[in-house]
Amino acid sequence: MAFGLIWETNLQDPEAFRRVASIGMLGSFALIPVGYMFTGWFANAIGGVSAMLTLSLLTLLLIKSAHSDNSKI
């Protein structure tokens, strides 16, 4: 849901459309299998619940970082 909100917001800017679309294609086709492999390994190493909490926190920090970078523009 958070990614969808950021995606739709960035698509409103015509100059950012190409960049946003290319990042979306990269994530959709290239990075999802890598993420599945990493997440499975990570969950096996530290436990499922711990992995979900850790990766959720990482996602929130990345969103906060992206938001603070966009506010400076």
CSV table of N, CA, C and O in Angstrom, one decimal:
chain,number,residue,atom,x,y,z
A,1,MET,N,0.8,-1.2,0.0
A,1,MET,CA,0.0,0.0,0.0
A,1,MET,C,0.9,1.3,0.0
A,1,MET,O,0.6,2.2,-0.7
A,2,ALA,N,1.9,1.3,0.8
A,2,ALA,CA,2.8,2.4,0.9
A,2,ALA,C,3.5,2.6,-0.5
A,2,ALA,O,3.6,3.8,-0.9
A,3,PHE,N,3.9,1.5,-1.1
A,3,PHE,CA,4.6,1.7,-2.4
A,3,PHE,C,3.6,2.2,-3.4
A,3,PHE,O,4.0,3.0,-4.2
A,4,GLY,N,2.4,1.7,-3.4
A,4,GLY,CA,1.4,2.2,-4.3
A,4,GLY,C,1.1,3.7,-4.2
A,4,GLY,O,1.0,4.4,-5.2
A,5,LEU,N,1.1,4.2,-3.0
A,5,LEU,CA,0.9,5.6,-2.7
A,5,LEU,C,2.1,6.4,-3.3
A,5,LEU,O,1.9,7.4,-4.0
A,6,ILE,N,3.3,6.0,-3.0
A,6,ILE,CA,4.5,6.7,-3.5
A,6,ILE,C,4.5,6.6,-5.1
A,6,ILE,O,4.8,7.6,-5.7
A,7,TRP,N,4.1,5.5,-5.6
A,7,TRP,CA,4.1,5.3,-7.1
A,7,TRP,C,3.1,6.3,-7.7
A,7,TRP,O,3.5,7.0,-8.7
A,8,GLU,N,1.9,6.3,-7.2
A,8,GLU,CA,0.9,7.2,-7.8
A,8,GLU,C,1.3,8.6,-7.7
A,8,GLU,O,1.0,9.4,-8.6
A,9,THR,N,1.8,9.0,-6.5
A,9,THR,CA,2.2,10.4,-6.3
A,9,THR,C,3.3,10.8,-7.3
A,9,THR,O,3.3,11.9,-7.9
A,10,ASN,N,4.3,10.0,-7.5
A,10,ASN,CA,5.4,10.3,-8.4
A,10,ASN,C,5.0,10.3,-9.8
A,10,ASN,O,5.7,11.0,-10.7
A,11,LEU,N,4.0,9.6,-10.2
A,11,LEU,CA,3.6,9.5,-11.6
A,11,LEU,C,2.9,10.8,-12.0
A,11,LEU,O,2.7,11.1,-13.2
A,12,GLN,N,2.5,11.7,-11.0
A,12,GLN,CA,1.9,13.0,-11.4
A,12,GLN,C,2.9,14.0,-12.0
A,12,GLN,O,2.5,14.9,-12.6
A,13,ASP,N,4.2,13.8,-11.7
A,13,ASP,CA,5.2,14.7,-12.2
A,13,ASP,C,5.7,14.1,-13.5
A,13,ASP,O,6.3,13.1,-13.6
A,14,PRO,N,5.5,14.8,-14.7
A,14,PRO,CA,5.9,14.3,-16.0
A,14,PRO,C,7.4,14.1,-16.1
A,14,PRO,O,7.9,13.1,-16.7
A,15,GLU,N,8.2,14.9,-15.4
A,15,GLU,CA,9.7,14.7,-15.5
A,15,GLU,C,10.1,13.4,-14.7
A,15,GLU,O,11.1,12.8,-15.1
A,16,ALA,N,9.4,13.0,-13.7
A,16,ALA,CA,9.8,11.9,-12.9
A,16,ALA,C,9.2,10.6,-13.5
A,16,ALA,O,9.6,9.5,-13.0
A,17,PHE,N,8.3,10.7,-14.4
A,17,PHE,CA,7.6,9.5,-14.9
A,17,PHE,C,8.5,8.4,-15.4
A,17,PHE,O,8.4,7.2,-15.1
A,18,ARG,N,9.5,8.8,-16.3
A,18,ARG,CA,10.4,7.8,-16.8
A,18,ARG,C,11.2,7.1,-15.7
A,18,ARG,O,11.4,5.9,-15.8
A,19,ARG,N,11.7,7.9,-14.8
A,19,ARG,CA,12.5,7.3,-13.7
A,19,ARG,C,11.7,6.4,-12.9
A,19,ARG,O,12.1,5.3,-12.5
A,20,VAL,N,10.4,6.8,-12.5
A,20,VAL,CA,9.6,5.9,-11.7
A,20,VAL,C,9.2,4.7,-12.4
A,20,VAL,O,9.2,3.6,-11.9
A,21,ALA,N,8.9,4.8,-13.7
A,21,ALA,CA,8.5,3.6,-14.5
A,21,ALA,C,9.7,2.6,-14.6
A,21,ALA,O,9.5,1.4,-14.5
A,22,SER,N,10.9,3.1,-14.8
A,22,SER,CA,12.0,2.2,-14.9
A,22,SER,C,12.3,1.5,-13.6
A,22,SER,O,12.7,0.4,-13.6
A,23,ILE,N,12.2,2.2,-12.5
A,23,ILE,CA,12.4,1.6,-11.2
A,23,ILE,C,11.4,0.5,-11.0
A,23,ILE,O,11.6,-0.6,-10.5
A,24,GLY,N,10.1,0.8,-11.4
A,24,GLY,CA,9.1,-0.2,-11.2
A,24,GLY,C,9.3,-1.4,-12.0
A,24,GLY,O,9.1,-2.5,-11.6
A,25,MET,N,9.8,-1.2,-13.3
A,25,MET,CA,10.1,-2.4,-14.1
A,25,MET,C,11.2,-3.2,-13.5
A,25,MET,O,11.2,-4.4,-13.5
A,26,LEU,N,12.2,-2.5,-13.0
A,26,LEU,CA,13.4,-3.2,-12.5
A,26,LEU,C,12.9,-4.1,-11.3
A,26,LEU,O,13.3,-5.2,-11.1
A,27,GLY,N,12.1,-3.5,-10.4
A,27,GLY,CA,11.6,-4.2,-9.2
A,27,GLY,C,10.7,-5.3,-9.6
A,27,GLY,O,10.8,-6.4,-9.0
A,28,SER,N,9.9,-5.1,-10.6
A,28,SER,CA,8.9,-6.2,-11.0
A,28,SER,C,9.6,-7.4,-11.6
A,28,SER,O,9.2,-8.5,-11.3
A,29,PHE,N,10.5,-7.1,-12.4
A,29,PHE,CA,11.1,-8.2,-13.2
A,29,PHE,C,12.4,-8.8,-12.7
A,29,PHE,O,12.7,-10.0,-12.9
A,30,ALA,N,13.2,-8.0,-12.0
A,30,ALA,CA,14.5,-8.5,-11.7
A,30,ALA,C,14.7,-8.7,-10.2
A,30,ALA,O,15.3,-9.7,-9.8
A,31,LEU,N,14.2,-7.8,-9.3
A,31,LEU,CA,14.5,-7.9,-7.9
A,31,LEU,C,13.6,-8.8,-7.1
A,31,LEU,O,13.9,-9.2,-6.0
A,32,ILE,N,12.4,-9.1,-7.6
A,32,ILE,CA,11.5,-9.9,-6.8
A,32,ILE,C,12.0,-11.3,-6.5
A,32,ILE,O,12.0,-11.7,-5.4
A,33,PRO,N,12.5,-12.0,-7.5
A,33,PRO,CA,13.1,-13.3,-7.2
A,33,PRO,C,14.3,-13.2,-6.2
A,33,PRO,O,14.4,-14.1,-5.3
A,34,VAL,N,15.1,-12.2,-6.3
A,34,VAL,CA,16.2,-12.0,-5.4
A,34,VAL,C,15.7,-11.8,-4.0
A,34,VAL,O,16.2,-12.3,-3.0
A,35,GLY,N,14.6,-11.0,-3.9
A,35,GLY,CA,14.0,-10.7,-2.6
A,35,GLY,C,13.4,-12.0,-2.0
A,35,GLY,O,13.5,-12.2,-0.8
A,36,TYR,N,12.8,-12.8,-2.8
A,36,TYR,CA,12.2,-14.1,-2.3
A,36,TYR,C,13.3,-15.0,-1.7
A,36,TYR,O,13.2,-15.6,-0.7
A,37,MET,N,14.4,-15.1,-2.5
A,37,MET,CA,15.6,-15.9,-2.0
A,37,MET,C,16.2,-15.4,-0.7
A,37,MET,O,16.4,-16.1,0.2
A,38,PHE,N,16.4,-14.1,-0.7
A,38,PHE,CA,16.9,-13.5,0.5
A,38,PHE,C,16.0,-13.6,1.7
A,38,PHE,O,16.4,-14.0,2.8
A,39,THR,N,14.7,-13.4,1.5
A,39,THR,CA,13.8,-13.4,2.6
A,39,THR,C,13.7,-14.8,3.2
A,39,THR,O,13.6,-15.0,4.4
A,40,GLY,N,13.7,-15.9,2.3
A,40,GLY,CA,13.6,-17.2,2.8
A,40,GLY,C,14.8,-17.6,3.6
A,40,GLY,O,14.7,-18.2,4.7
A,41,TRP,N,16.0,-17.2,3.1
A,41,TRP,CA,17.2,-17.5,3.9
A,41,TRP,C,17.2,-16.7,5.2
A,41,TRP,O,17.6,-17.3,6.2
A,42,PHE,N,16.9,-15.5,5.2
A,42,PHE,CA,16.9,-14.6,6.4
A,42,PHE,C,15.9,-15.2,7.4
A,42,PHE,O,16.2,-15.2,8.6
A,43,ALA,N,14.7,-15.6,7.0
A,43,ALA,CA,13.7,-16.1,7.9
A,43,ALA,C,14.2,-17.4,8.5
A,43,ALA,O,14.0,-17.7,9.7
A,44,ASN,N,14.9,-18.2,7.7
A,44,ASN,CA,15.4,-19.5,8.2
A,44,ASN,C,16.5,-19.2,9.2
A,44,ASN,O,16.7,-20.0,10.2
A,45,ALA,N,17.3,-18.2,9.0
A,45,ALA,CA,18.4,-17.9,9.9
A,45,ALA,C,18.0,-17.3,11.3
A,45,ALA,O,18.6,-17.7,12.3
A,46,ILE,N,17.0,-16.4,11.3
A,46,ILE,CA,16.6,-15.7,12.5
A,46,ILE,C,15.2,-16.0,13.0
A,46,ILE,O,14.8,-15.6,14.1
A,47,GLY,N,14.4,-16.7,12.2
A,47,GLY,CA,13.1,-17.0,12.6
A,47,GLY,C,12.1,-16.2,11.8
A,47,GLY,O,12.4,-15.0,11.4
A,48,GLY,N,10.9,-16.7,11.5
A,48,GLY,CA,9.9,-16.1,10.7
A,48,GLY,C,9.4,-14.7,11.2
A,48,GLY,O,9.4,-13.7,10.5
A,49,VAL,N,9.0,-14.7,12.5
A,49,VAL,CA,8.5,-13.5,13.1
A,49,VAL,C,9.6,-12.4,13.2
A,49,VAL,O,9.3,-11.3,12.9
A,50,SER,N,10.7,-12.8,13.6
A,50,SER,CA,11.8,-11.9,13.7
A,50,SER,C,12.2,-11.3,12.4
A,50,SER,O,12.5,-10.1,12.2
A,51,ALA,N,12.2,-12.1,11.3
A,51,ALA,CA,12.5,-11.6,10.0
A,51,ALA,C,11.4,-10.7,9.5
A,51,ALA,O,11.8,-9.6,8.9
A,52,MET,N,10.1,-11.0,9.8
A,52,MET,CA,9.1,-10.1,9.3
A,52,MET,C,9.2,-8.7,10.0
A,52,MET,O,9.0,-7.7,9.4
A,53,LEU,N,9.5,-8.7,11.3
A,53,LEU,CA,9.6,-7.5,12.1
A,53,LEU,C,10.8,-6.7,11.6
A,53,LEU,O,10.7,-5.5,11.4
A,54,THR,N,12.0,-7.4,11.4
A,54,THR,CA,13.2,-6.7,10.9
A,54,THR,C,13.0,-6.1,9.6
A,54,THR,O,13.3,-4.9,9.3
A,55,LEU,N,12.5,-6.8,8.6
A,55,LEU,CA,12.3,-6.3,7.3
A,55,LEU,C,11.2,-5.3,7.2
A,55,LEU,O,11.3,-4.3,6.4
A,56,SER,N,10.2,-5.4,8.0
A,56,SER,CA,9.2,-4.3,8.1
A,56,SER,C,9.8,-3.0,8.6
A,56,SER,O,9.5,-1.9,8.0
A,57,LEU,N,10.6,-3.1,9.6
A,57,LEU,CA,11.3,-1.9,10.1
A,57,LEU,C,12.2,-1.3,9.1
A,57,LEU,O,12.3,-0.1,8.9
A,58,LEU,N,12.9,-2.1,8.3
A,58,LEU,CA,13.8,-1.7,7.3
A,58,LEU,C,13.0,-1.0,6.2
A,58,LEU,O,13.4,0.1,5.7
A,59,THR,N,11.8,-1.5,5.8
A,59,THR,CA,11.0,-0.9,4.8
A,59,THR,C,10.5,0.5,5.3
A,59,THR,O,10.5,1.5,4.5
A,60,LEU,N,10.1,0.6,6.6
A,60,LEU,CA,9.7,1.9,7.1
A,60,LEU,C,10.8,2.9,7.1
A,60,LEU,O,10.6,4.1,6.8
A,61,LEU,N,12.0,2.5,7.4
A,61,LEU,CA,13.2,3.4,7.4
A,61,LEU,C,13.5,3.8,6.0
A,61,LEU,O,13.8,5.0,5.7
A,62,LEU,N,13.4,2.9,5.0
A,62,LEU,CA,13.6,3.3,3.6
A,62,LEU,C,12.5,4.3,3.1
A,62,LEU,O,12.9,5.3,2.4
A,63,ILE,N,11.3,4.1,3.5
A,63,ILE,CA,10.2,5.0,3.1
A,63,ILE,C,10.5,6.4,3.7
A,63,ILE,O,10.3,7.4,3.1
A,64,LYS,N,10.9,6.4,5.0
A,64,LYS,CA,11.2,7.7,5.7
A,64,LYS,C,12.3,8.4,5.0
A,64,LYS,O,12.3,9.6,4.8
A,65,SER,N,13.3,7.6,4.6
A,65,SER,CA,14.5,8.2,4.0
A,65,SER,C,14.1,8.8,2.6
A,65,SER,O,14.5,9.9,2.3
A,66,ALA,N,13.3,8.1,1.9
A,66,ALA,CA,12.9,8.6,0.6
A,66,ALA,C,12.0,9.8,0.7
A,66,ALA,O,12.1,10.8,-0.1
A,67,HIS,N,11.2,9.8,1.7
A,67,HIS,CA,10.3,11.0,2.0
A,67,HIS,C,11.1,12.2,2.4
A,67,HIS,O,10.9,13.3,1.9
A,68,SER,N,12.1,12.0,3.2
A,68,SER,CA,12.9,13.2,3.6
A,68,SER,C,13.8,13.7,2.4
A,68,SER,O,14.0,14.9,2.3
A,69,ASP,N,14.2,12.8,1.5
A,69,ASP,CA,14.9,13.2,0.3
A,69,ASP,C,14.0,14.0,-0.6
A,69,ASP,O,14.5,15.0,-1.2
A,70,ASN,N,12.8,13.6,-0.8
A,70,ASN,CA,11.9,14.3,-1.7
A,70,ASN,C,11.4,15.6,-1.1
A,70,ASN,O,11.1,16.5,-1.9
A,71,SER,N,11.4,15.8,0.2
A,71,SER,CA,11.0,17.1,0.7
A,71,SER,C,12.1,18.2,0.5
A,71,SER,O,11.8,19.3,0.6
A,72,LYS,N,13.3,17.8,0.3
A,72,LYS,CA,14.4,18.8,0.1
A,72,LYS,C,14.4,19.3,-1.4
A,72,LYS,O,15.0,20.3,-1.6
A,73,ILE,N,13.7,18.6,-2.3
A,73,ILE,CA,13.7,19.0,-3.7
A,73,ILE,C,12.9,20.2,-3.9
A,73,ILE,O,11.9,20.5,-3.4
